[in-house]
PDB file of C-alpha atoms in Angstrom:
ATOM      1  CA  MET A1044      85.884 169.137 135.114  1.00 72.00           C
ATOM      2  CA  ALA A1045      84.059 165.923 134.190  1.00 88.00           C
ATOM      3  CA  VAL A1046      83.020 162.811 136.039  1.00 94.00           C
ATOM      4  CA  ILE A1047      82.681 159.760 133.824  1.00 96.00           C
ATOM      5  CA  HIS A1048      81.019 156.477 134.547  1.00 97.00           C
ATOM      6  CA  PHE A1049      82.517 153.850 132.336  1.00 98.00           C
ATOM      7  CA  PRO A1050      81.473 150.507 133.415  1.00 97.00           C
ATOM      8  CA  GLN A1051      83.443 148.477 130.993  1.00 97.00           C
ATOM      9  CA  TRP A1052      83.723 145.047 132.220  1.00 97.00           C
ATOM     10  CA  GLN A1053      84.986 143.119 129.025  1.00 96.00           C
ATOM     11  CA  GLY A1054      88.568 143.653 129.888  1.00 97.00           C
ATOM     12  CA  GLY A1055      88.304 141.671 132.980  1.00 95.00           C
ATOM     13  CA  ASN A1056      86.863 138.513 134.428  1.00 89.00           C
ATOM     14  CA  PRO A1057      83.293 138.252 132.825  1.00 87.00           C
ATOM     15  CA  GLN A1058      82.066 136.227 135.849  1.00 86.00           C
ATOM     16  CA  LEU A1059      82.832 139.066 138.347  1.00 84.00           C
ATOM     17  CA  ARG A1060      81.376 141.899 136.121  1.00 80.00           C
ATOM     18  CA  ALA A1061      83.121 144.955 137.302  1.00 91.00           C
ATOM     19  CA  ASP A1062      80.122 147.060 135.908  1.00 94.00           C
ATOM     20  CA  ARG A1063      78.095 145.947 138.878  1.00 94.00           C
ATOM     21  CA  GLY A1064      80.659 147.131 141.283  1.00 96.00           C
ATOM     22  CA  ALA A1065      80.963 150.431 139.423  1.00 97.00           C
ATOM     23  CA  ALA A1066      77.188 150.809 139.899  1.00 96.00           C
ATOM     24  CA  SER A1067      77.566 150.207 143.489  1.00 97.00           C
ATOM     25  CA  MET A1068      80.253 152.983 143.844  1.00 97.00           C
ATOM     26  CA  ARG A1069      78.148 155.368 141.884  1.00 96.00           C
ATOM     27  CA  SER A1070      75.030 154.864 144.056  1.00 97.00           C
ATOM     28  CA  PHE A1071      77.261 155.443 147.151  1.00 96.00           C
ATOM     29  CA  LEU A1072      78.718 158.532 145.445  1.00 96.00           C
ATOM     30  CA  ALA A1073      75.245 159.805 145.049  1.00 95.00           C
ATOM     31  CA  SER A1074      74.669 159.642 148.788  1.00 95.00           C
ATOM     32  CA  LEU A1075      77.810 161.624 149.324  1.00 94.00           C
ATOM     33  CA  ALA A1076      77.672 164.207 146.657  1.00 93.00           C
ATOM     34  CA  PRO A1077      74.428 164.241 144.772  1.00 93.00           C
ATOM     35  CA  GLU A1078      75.513 167.517 143.046  1.00 91.00           C
ATOM     36  CA  VAL A1079      78.443 165.602 141.542  1.00 90.00           C
ATOM     37  CA  GLU A1080      76.579 162.461 140.792  1.00 85.00           C
ATOM     38  CA  ARG A1081      73.863 164.447 138.644  1.00 86.00           C
ATOM     39  CA  GLU A1082      76.730 165.660 136.340  1.00 90.00           C
ATOM     40  CA  ILE A1083      78.111 162.168 135.570  1.00 95.00           C
ATOM     41  CA  VAL A1084      78.566 161.389 131.890  1.00 96.00           C
ATOM     42  CA  GLU A1085      77.652 157.800 131.201  1.00 97.00           C
ATOM     43  CA  ILE A1086      79.512 155.799 128.629  1.00 97.00           C
ATOM     44  CA  PRO A1087      77.248 152.843 127.484  1.00 96.00           C
ATOM     45  CA  VAL A1088      78.658 149.377 127.491  1.00 96.00           C
ATOM     46  CA  GLU A1089      77.510 146.275 125.655  1.00 94.00           C
ATOM     47  CA  THR A1090      75.975 143.450 127.499  1.00 90.00           C
ATOM     48  CA  GLY A1091      76.730 140.400 125.346  1.00 83.00           C
ATOM     49  CA  GLU A1092      78.364 137.412 127.130  1.00 81.00           C
ATOM     50  CA  ASP A1093      80.363 136.282 124.229  1.00 85.00           C
ATOM     51  CA  LEU A1094      83.962 137.510 124.477  1.00 93.00           C
ATOM     52  CA  PRO A1095      85.966 135.795 121.812  1.00 95.00           C
ATOM     53  CA  VAL A1096      89.792 136.232 121.842  1.00 97.00           C
ATOM     54  CA  GLU A1097      90.805 138.360 118.958  1.00 97.00           C
ATOM     55  CA  ARG A1098      94.418 139.126 118.266  1.00 98.00           C
ATOM     56  CA  GLY A1099      95.134 137.805 121.718  1.00 98.00           C
ATOM     57  CA  VAL A1100      92.602 140.038 123.465  1.00 98.00           C
ATOM     58  CA  ALA A1101      89.308 138.738 124.735  1.00 97.00           C
ATOM     59  CA  GLY A1102      86.326 140.833 123.681  1.00 96.00           C
ATOM     60  CA  LEU A1103      88.516 143.102 121.598  1.00 98.00           C
ATOM     61  CA  SER A1104      85.816 144.318 119.182  1.00 97.00           C
ATOM     62  CA  ALA A1105      83.408 145.426 121.823  1.00 96.00           C
ATOM     63  CA  ILE A1106      86.265 146.954 123.886  1.00 98.00           C
ATOM     64  CA  LEU A1107      87.402 148.992 120.843  1.00 98.00           C
ATOM     65  CA  ARG A1108      84.027 150.473 120.348  1.00 98.00           C
ATOM     66  CA  GLN A1109      83.559 151.356 124.001  1.00 98.00           C
ATOM     67  CA  LEU A1110      87.021 152.923 124.320  1.00 98.00           C
ATOM     68  CA  GLY A1111      86.438 154.887 121.186  1.00 97.00           C
ATOM     69  CA  ALA A1112      83.081 156.182 122.300  1.00 97.00           C
ATOM     70  CA  ALA A1113      84.658 157.057 125.751  1.00 98.00           C
ATOM     71  CA  GLY A1114      87.595 158.863 124.125  1.00 97.00           C
ATOM     72  CA  TRP A1115      85.234 160.855 121.895  1.00 97.00           C
ATOM     73  CA  ALA A1116      82.979 161.807 124.952  1.00 97.00           C
ATOM     74  CA  ILE A1117      86.125 163.001 126.996  1.00 97.00           C
ATOM     75  CA  GLN A1118      87.541 165.148 124.057  1.00 96.00           C
ATOM     76  CA  THR A1119      84.128 166.609 123.579  1.00 96.00           C
ATOM     77  CA  LEU A1120      83.878 167.715 127.145  1.00 95.00           C
ATOM     78  CA  ALA A1121      87.384 168.999 127.329  1.00 96.00           C
ATOM     79  CA  PRO A1122      87.764 169.002 131.076  1.00 96.00           C
ATOM     80  CA  ALA A1123      90.605 170.451 132.963  1.00 96.00           C
ATOM     81  CA  ARG A1124      90.256 167.455 135.341  1.00 96.00           C
ATOM     82  CA  LEU A1125      88.905 164.054 134.816  1.00 97.00           C
ATOM     83  CA  ALA A1126      87.348 161.586 137.423  1.00 96.00           C
ATOM     84  CA  LEU A1127      86.479 158.189 136.100  1.00 97.00           C
ATOM     85  CA  LEU A1128      84.373 155.655 137.713  1.00 96.00           C
ATOM     86  CA  GLY A1129      84.933 152.013 136.174  1.00 96.00           C
ATOM     87  CA  GLY A1130      84.882 149.360 135.393  1.00 95.00           C
ATOM     88  CA  ASP A1131      87.902 147.370 134.580  1.00 98.00           C
ATOM     89  CA  CYS A1132      91.445 148.815 134.413  1.00 98.00           C
ATOM     90  CA  SER A1133      91.475 149.052 130.638  1.00 98.00           C
ATOM     91  CA  ILE A1134      89.103 152.161 130.692  1.00 98.00           C
ATOM     92  CA  GLU A1135      92.513 154.051 131.187  1.00 98.00           C
ATOM     93  CA  ILE A1136      93.142 153.791 127.615  1.00 98.00           C
ATOM     94  CA  ALA A1137      90.512 156.302 126.910  1.00 98.00           C
ATOM     95  CA  ALA A1138      91.638 158.626 129.672  1.00 97.00           C
ATOM     96  CA  VAL A1139      95.389 158.963 129.603  1.00 98.00           C
ATOM     97  CA  PRO A1140      95.548 160.017 126.033  1.00 98.00           C
ATOM     98  CA  TYR A1141      93.372 163.063 126.709  1.00 97.00           C
ATOM     99  CA  LEU A1142      95.350 164.212 129.739  1.00 97.00           C
ATOM    100  CA  LEU A1143      98.701 163.706 127.861  1.00 97.00           C
ATOM    101  CA  GLU A1144      97.349 166.076 124.997  1.00 96.00           C
ATOM    102  CA  ARG A1145      96.409 168.526 127.517  1.00 96.00           C
ATOM    103  CA  TYR A1146      99.336 168.450 129.941  1.00 97.00           C
ATOM    104  CA  GLY A1147     102.099 166.972 127.858  1.00 96.00           C
ATOM    105  CA  GLU A1148     105.413 166.209 129.543  1.00 95.00           C
ATOM    106  CA  GLY A1149     104.243 167.780 132.802  1.00 97.00           C
ATOM    107  CA  LEU A1150     101.802 164.893 133.609  1.00 98.00           C
ATOM    108  CA  ALA A1151     102.832 162.024 135.648  1.00 98.00           C
ATOM    109  CA  ALA A1152     101.006 158.725 135.839  1.00 98.00           C
ATOM    110  CA  LEU A1153     100.855 157.156 139.201  1.00 98.00           C
ATOM    111  CA  TRP A1154      99.731 153.289 138.846  1.00 98.00           C
ATOM    112  CA  ILE A1155      98.467 152.272 142.261  1.00 98.00           C
ATOM    113  CA  ASP A1156      97.731 148.481 141.649  1.00 98.00           C
ATOM    114  CA  ALA A1157      98.571 145.177 142.994  1.00 98.00           C
ATOM    115  CA  HIS A1158      99.407 144.200 139.527  1.00 98.00           C
ATOM    116  CA  GLY A1159     101.710 145.839 136.754  1.00 98.00           C
ATOM    117  CA  ASP A1160      99.182 145.801 133.912  1.00 98.00           C
ATOM    118  CA  LEU A1161     102.312 145.467 131.741  1.00 98.00           C
ATOM    119  CA  ASN A1162     101.310 142.291 129.773  1.00 98.00           C
ATOM    120  CA  THR A1163     100.956 142.297 125.996  1.00 98.00           C
ATOM    121  CA  PRO A1164      98.535 139.971 124.083  1.00 98.00           C
ATOM    122  CA  GLU A1165     101.479 137.629 123.264  1.00 97.00           C
ATOM    123  CA  ILE A1166     102.480 137.056 126.893  1.00 96.00           C
ATOM    124  CA  SER A1167      99.220 137.432 128.851  1.00 96.00           C
ATOM    125  CA  PRO A1168      98.281 134.226 130.670  1.00 93.00           C
ATOM    126  CA  SER A1169      94.545 135.281 130.529  1.00 95.00           C
ATOM    127  CA  HIS A1170      94.196 137.342 127.498  1.00 96.00           C
ATOM    128  CA  ARG A1171      92.190 139.813 129.542  1.00 97.00           C
ATOM    129  CA  LEU A1172      92.938 143.479 128.735  1.00 98.00           C
ATOM    130  CA  HIS A1173      92.751 144.536 132.329  1.00 98.00           C
ATOM    131  CA  GLY A1174      96.348 143.074 132.665  1.00 98.00           C
ATOM    132  CA  MET A1175      97.672 145.105 129.738  1.00 98.00           C
ATOM    133  CA  PRO A1176      96.587 148.878 129.825  1.00 98.00           C
ATOM    134  CA  LEU A1177      99.649 150.424 131.149  1.00 98.00           C
ATOM    135  CA  ARG A1178     101.899 148.571 128.660  1.00 98.00           C
ATOM    136  CA  THR A1179      99.438 149.549 125.910  1.00 98.00           C
ATOM    137  CA  LEU A1180      99.685 153.178 126.927  1.00 98.00           C
ATOM    138  CA  LEU A1181     103.532 152.910 126.854  1.00 98.00           C
ATOM    139  CA  GLY A1182     103.105 152.012 123.285  1.00 97.00           C
ATOM    140  CA  GLU A1183     103.355 148.126 123.033  1.00 97.00           C
ATOM    141  CA  GLY A1184     100.511 145.743 122.421  1.00 98.00           C
ATOM    142  CA  ASP A1185      97.477 145.365 119.808  1.00 98.00           C
ATOM    143  CA  PRO A1186      98.169 148.120 117.184  1.00 97.00           C
ATOM    144  CA  GLU A1187      94.564 149.407 117.456  1.00 98.00           C
ATOM    145  CA  LEU A1188      94.651 149.716 121.162  1.00 98.00           C
ATOM    146  CA  VAL A1189      97.869 151.330 121.029  1.00 98.00           C
ATOM    147  CA  ALA A1190      96.606 153.884 118.691  1.00 97.00           C
ATOM    148  CA  LEU A1191      93.675 154.650 120.923  1.00 97.00           C
ATOM    149  CA  GLY A1192      96.173 155.095 123.799  1.00 97.00           C
ATOM    150  CA  LYS A1193      98.073 157.782 122.081  1.00 96.00           C
ATOM    151  CA  PRO A1194      96.986 161.680 121.960  1.00 95.00           C
ATOM    152  CA  SER A1195      96.119 163.037 118.613  1.00 88.00           C
ATOM    153  CA  ARG A1196      98.807 165.748 119.289  1.00 85.00           C
ATOM    154  CA  GLY A1197     102.232 165.241 121.042  1.00 82.00           C
ATOM    155  CA  SER A1198     103.843 162.149 122.369  1.00 86.00           C
ATOM    156  CA  GLY A1199     102.428 159.115 124.151  1.00 94.00           C
ATOM    157  CA  LEU A1200     103.242 157.998 127.683  1.00 97.00           C
ATOM    158  CA  ARG A1201     106.869 157.612 128.338  1.00 98.00           C
ATOM    159  CA  PRO A1202     108.433 155.398 131.164  1.00 98.00           C
ATOM    160  CA  GLU A1203     109.855 158.537 132.687  1.00 98.00           C
ATOM    161  CA  GLN A1204     106.321 159.711 133.351  1.00 98.00           C
ATOM    162  CA  VAL A1205     105.242 156.628 135.293  1.00 98.00           C
ATOM    163  CA  ALA A1206     105.378 155.485 138.728  1.00 98.00           C
ATOM    164  CA  THR A1207     103.768 152.418 140.345  1.00 98.00           C
ATOM    165  CA  ALA A1208     102.854 152.038 144.004  1.00 98.00           C
ATOM    166  CA  GLY A1209     101.511 148.759 145.760  1.00 98.00           C
ATOM    167  CA  VAL A1210     102.501 146.461 143.042  1.00 98.00           C
ATOM    168  CA  ARG A1211     103.289 143.109 144.531  1.00 98.00           C
ATOM    169  CA  ASP A1212     102.046 140.448 141.817  1.00 97.00           C
ATOM    170  CA  LEU A1213     103.839 140.474 138.646  1.00 97.00           C
ATOM    171  CA  ASP A1214     104.079 138.007 135.838  1.00 97.00           C
ATOM    172  CA  PRO A1215     107.616 137.028 134.394  1.00 96.00           C
ATOM    173  CA  GLY A1216     107.179 139.170 131.332  1.00 97.00           C
ATOM    174  CA  GLU A1217     106.234 142.312 133.386  1.00 98.00           C
ATOM    175  CA  LEU A1218     109.266 141.820 135.459  1.00 98.00           C
ATOM    176  CA  ASP A1219     111.243 141.739 132.487  1.00 98.00           C
ATOM    177  CA  TYR A1220     109.856 144.806 131.131  1.00 98.00           C
ATOM    178  CA  LEU A1221     110.405 146.679 134.351  1.00 98.00           C
ATOM    179  CA  ASP A1222     114.019 145.481 134.368  1.00 97.00           C
ATOM    180  CA  GLN A1223     114.412 146.773 130.906  1.00 98.00           C
ATOM    181  CA  HIS A1224     112.901 150.166 131.891  1.00 98.00           C
ATOM    182  CA  PRO A1225     114.450 151.371 135.186  1.00 97.00           C
ATOM    183  CA  ALA A1226     112.963 154.904 134.561  1.00 98.00           C
ATOM    184  CA  ILE A1227     109.683 153.674 135.833  1.00 98.00           C
ATOM    185  CA  ARG A1228     109.661 154.483 139.597  1.00 98.00           C
ATOM    186  CA  ARG A1229     108.462 151.717 141.792  1.00 98.00           C
ATOM    187  CA  PHE A1230     107.263 152.066 145.293  1.00 98.00           C
ATOM    188  CA  SER A1231     106.408 149.055 147.352  1.00 98.00           C
ATOM    189  CA  VAL A1232     103.586 148.653 149.909  1.00 98.00           C
ATOM    190  CA  ALA A1233     106.053 149.119 152.879  1.00 98.00           C
ATOM    191  CA  GLU A1234     107.422 152.187 151.364  1.00 98.00           C
ATOM    192  CA  VAL A1235     103.992 153.778 150.961  1.00 98.00           C
ATOM    193  CA  GLU A1236     102.943 152.703 154.342  1.00 97.00           C
ATOM    194  CA  THR A1237     106.028 154.464 155.903  1.00 97.00           C
ATOM    195  CA  GLY A1238     104.819 157.732 154.531  1.00 97.00           C
ATOM    196  CA  PRO A1239     104.153 159.468 151.179  1.00 98.00           C
ATOM    197  CA  GLU A1240     107.126 161.822 151.137  1.00 97.00           C
ATOM    198  CA  PRO A1241     109.510 159.806 148.964  1.00 98.00           C
ATOM    199  CA  LEU A1242     106.988 159.366 146.353  1.00 98.00           C
ATOM    200  CA  VAL A1243     105.981 162.848 146.378  1.00 98.00           C
ATOM    201  CA  GLU A1244     109.501 164.023 146.268  1.00 98.00           C
ATOM    202  CA  ALA A1245     110.387 161.648 143.343  1.00 98.00           C
ATOM    203  CA  LEU A1246     107.752 163.119 141.154  1.00 98.00           C
ATOM    204  CA  ARG A1247     108.657 166.562 142.195  1.00 98.00           C
ATOM    205  CA  ALA A1248     112.229 165.810 141.249  1.00 97.00           C
ATOM    206  CA  GLY A1249     110.803 164.618 137.925  1.00 97.00           C
ATOM    207  CA  GLY A1250     109.599 168.073 137.248  1.00 97.00           C
ATOM    208  CA  PHE A1251     105.840 167.125 137.031  1.00 98.00           C
ATOM    209  CA  SER A1252     103.207 169.588 137.821  1.00 98.00           C
ATOM    210  CA  GLN A1253     100.146 167.466 137.162  1.00 98.00           C
ATOM    211  CA  VAL A1254      99.269 163.855 138.363  1.00 98.00           C
ATOM    212  CA  HIS A1255      96.877 161.396 137.212  1.00 98.00           C
ATOM    213  CA  VAL A1256      96.137 158.497 139.528  1.00 98.00           C
ATOM    214  CA  HIS A1257      95.070 155.059 138.442  1.00 98.00           C
ATOM    215  CA  LEU A1258      93.764 153.085 141.313  1.00 98.00           C
ATOM    216  CA  ASP A1259      92.775 149.559 141.028  1.00 98.00           C
ATOM    217  CA  LEU A1260      91.107 148.749 144.224  1.00 98.00           C
ATOM    218  CA  ASP A1261      93.090 145.488 144.503  1.00 98.00           C
ATOM    219  CA  ALA A1262      95.950 147.713 145.704  1.00 98.00           C
ATOM    220  CA  ILE A1263      94.065 147.873 148.962  1.00 98.00           C
ATOM    221  CA  ASP A1264      94.618 145.059 151.359  1.00 98.00           C
ATOM    222  CA  PRO A1265      91.609 142.631 151.383  1.00 98.00           C
ATOM    223  CA  ALA A1266      91.269 143.115 155.172  1.00 98.00           C
ATOM    224  CA  ASP A1267      90.174 146.575 154.488  1.00 98.00           C
ATOM    225  CA  PHE A1268      88.353 146.112 151.193  1.00 98.00           C
ATOM    226  CA  PRO A1269      87.875 142.514 149.807  1.00 97.00           C
ATOM    227  CA  HIS A1270      85.419 143.420 147.029  1.00 97.00           C
ATOM    228  CA  THR A1271      87.819 143.510 144.076  1.00 97.00           C
ATOM    229  CA  ALA A1272      88.299 141.483 141.051  1.00 94.00           C
ATOM    230  CA  CYS A1273      91.641 140.220 142.036  1.00 95.00           C
ATOM    231  CA  PRO A1274      92.014 140.437 145.863  1.00 96.00           C
ATOM    232  CA  THR A1275      95.627 140.328 146.518  1.00 97.00           C
ATOM    233  CA  PRO A1276      97.166 139.819 150.194  1.00 98.00           C
ATOM    234  CA  ASN A1277      99.550 142.148 151.873  1.00 98.00           C
ATOM    235  CA  GLY A1278      98.209 145.364 150.224  1.00 98.00           C
ATOM    236  CA  LEU A1279      97.830 148.907 151.246  1.00 98.00           C
ATOM    237  CA  ARG A1280      95.792 149.969 154.050  1.00 98.00           C
ATOM    238  CA  ILE A1281      93.214 152.456 153.351  1.00 98.00           C
ATOM    239  CA  ASP A1282      94.749 155.012 155.854  1.00 98.00           C
ATOM    240  CA  ALA A1283      98.131 154.969 154.163  1.00 98.00           C
ATOM    241  CA  LEU A1284      96.437 155.252 150.732  1.00 98.00           C
ATOM    242  CA  MET A1285      94.489 158.263 151.738  1.00 98.00           C
ATOM    243  CA  ARG A1286      97.584 159.901 153.175  1.00 98.00           C
ATOM    244  CA  LEU A1287      99.307 159.337 149.887  1.00 98.00           C
ATOM    245  CA  LEU A1288      96.455 160.778 147.823  1.00 98.00           C
ATOM    246  CA  ARG A1289      95.960 163.774 150.054  1.00 98.00           C
ATOM    247  CA  ALA A1290      99.657 164.472 149.876  1.00 98.00           C
ATOM    248  CA  LEU A1291      99.513 164.217 146.099  1.00 98.00           C
ATOM    249  CA  ASP A1292      96.418 166.487 145.894  1.00 97.00           C
ATOM    250  CA  SER A1293      98.298 169.111 148.151  1.00 97.00           C
ATOM    251  CA  SER A1294     101.473 168.974 146.304  1.00 97.00           C
ATOM    252  CA  PHE A1295     100.504 168.800 142.622  1.00 98.00           C
ATOM    253  CA  ASP A1296      97.529 169.530 140.349  1.00 97.00           C
ATOM    254  CA  LEU A1297      95.690 166.269 140.684  1.00 98.00           C
ATOM    255  CA  VAL A1298      94.021 166.193 137.194  1.00 98.00           C
ATOM    256  CA  GLY A1299      92.809 162.768 137.021  1.00 98.00           C
ATOM    257  CA  LEU A1300      91.480 159.957 139.170  1.00 98.00           C
ATOM    258  CA  CYS A1301      90.383 156.696 138.019  1.00 98.00           C
ATOM    259  CA  LEU A1302      88.819 154.074 140.288  1.00 98.00           C
ATOM    260  CA  THR A1303      88.609 150.589 138.816  1.00 98.00           C
ATOM    261  CA  GLU A1304      87.880 146.885 139.572  1.00 98.00           C
ATOM    262  CA  CYS A1305      85.205 147.210 142.351  1.00 97.00           C
ATOM    263  CA  THR A1306      83.018 144.023 142.632  1.00 97.00           C
ATOM    264  CA  ALA A1307      80.969 145.307 145.635  1.00 96.00           C
ATOM    265  CA  PRO A1308      77.381 143.754 145.043  1.00 94.00           C
ATOM    266  CA  THR A1309      75.555 146.598 146.673  1.00 96.00           C
ATOM    267  CA  PRO A1310      76.501 150.205 147.945  1.00 96.00           C
ATOM    268  CA  ARG A1311      76.524 149.046 151.538  1.00 97.00           C
ATOM    269  CA  GLU A1312      79.833 147.132 150.833  1.00 97.00           C
ATOM    270  CA  VAL A1313      81.356 150.436 149.436  1.00 97.00           C
ATOM    271  CA  GLU A1314      81.273 152.081 152.872  1.00 98.00           C
ATOM    272  CA  PRO A1315      85.013 151.458 153.625  1.00 98.00           C
ATOM    273  CA  LEU A1316      85.748 153.560 150.546  1.00 98.00           C
ATOM    274  CA  ARG A1317      83.992 156.650 151.835  1.00 98.00           C
ATOM    275  CA  PRO A1318      87.083 159.014 152.218  1.00 97.00           C
ATOM    276  CA  LEU A1319      88.375 157.918 148.769  1.00 98.00           C
ATOM    277  CA  LEU A1320      84.931 158.653 147.200  1.00 97.00           C
ATOM    278  CA  GLU A1321      84.923 161.956 149.002  1.00 96.00           C
ATOM    279  CA  LEU A1322      88.135 162.859 147.365  1.00 96.00           C
ATOM    280  CA  PHE A1323      86.916 161.519 144.039  1.00 96.00           C
ATOM    281  CA  ALA A1324      83.988 163.924 144.350  1.00 94.00           C
ATOM    282  CA  GLN A1325      86.370 166.803 144.898  1.00 91.00           C
ATOM    283  CA  VAL A1326      88.317 165.944 141.751  1.00 89.00           C
ATOM    284  CA  GLY A1327      85.139 165.809 139.771  1.00 71.00           C
ATOM    285  CA  ALA A1328      83.624 168.869 141.218  1.00 74.00           C
TER     286      ALA A1328
END
């Protein structure tokens, strides 16, 4: 098991600085589970404010260096389970390849997010990598990032291994991609709110034994938690989200949990995430 603090912010909006939100979550986690917090592995991130657009990705050089360092750290630790505290969504490019290498086709990736994260540098409106990581992991995007997103052995992430939940704000190119890849299972906010059983059954029918959960906190309705990089109305309520996560934990081997895009300025604002961080501590323990 490993708990990674990877406060990469260059992939998102530099004014919002997801590294500060990651620090707030880490401080709150320390109050809940000091024994877990003491074991956290820190991935250093650069502090320079200059994020030139390179090959269609803002801050690409710094991001490549940081993702490479994170991937090396995870490979060195070689944990059975991986809990990541971020940072922007692009930190998944360092996490998912390791879990794919370890678990192969038995791994499902559940992307809980208000957004699809399915842009490429060519079609991204913002050129921010936090809108591209899932497409990168599926093998399309900047060549160096795509290479980082593949395991050293075995195949990369396939659409059949992916499900999304809570996605409600998609760019035209992302909609086109989803139309072309119906193997990606999609669950709306309303479907998740009704209950976790259909999503759990869909993953079970896919033959998966292990699940990695990507959770961008903007999947949560701003009424429950507004401190995210891209607050998006009509999201998941925290109670429904926790029912889903607990059902996954009891039905599968929950081998990965990645929390991203928090902008809470202090630990006090993280209080609504208490049940989520308690589960995070269990995954990392």
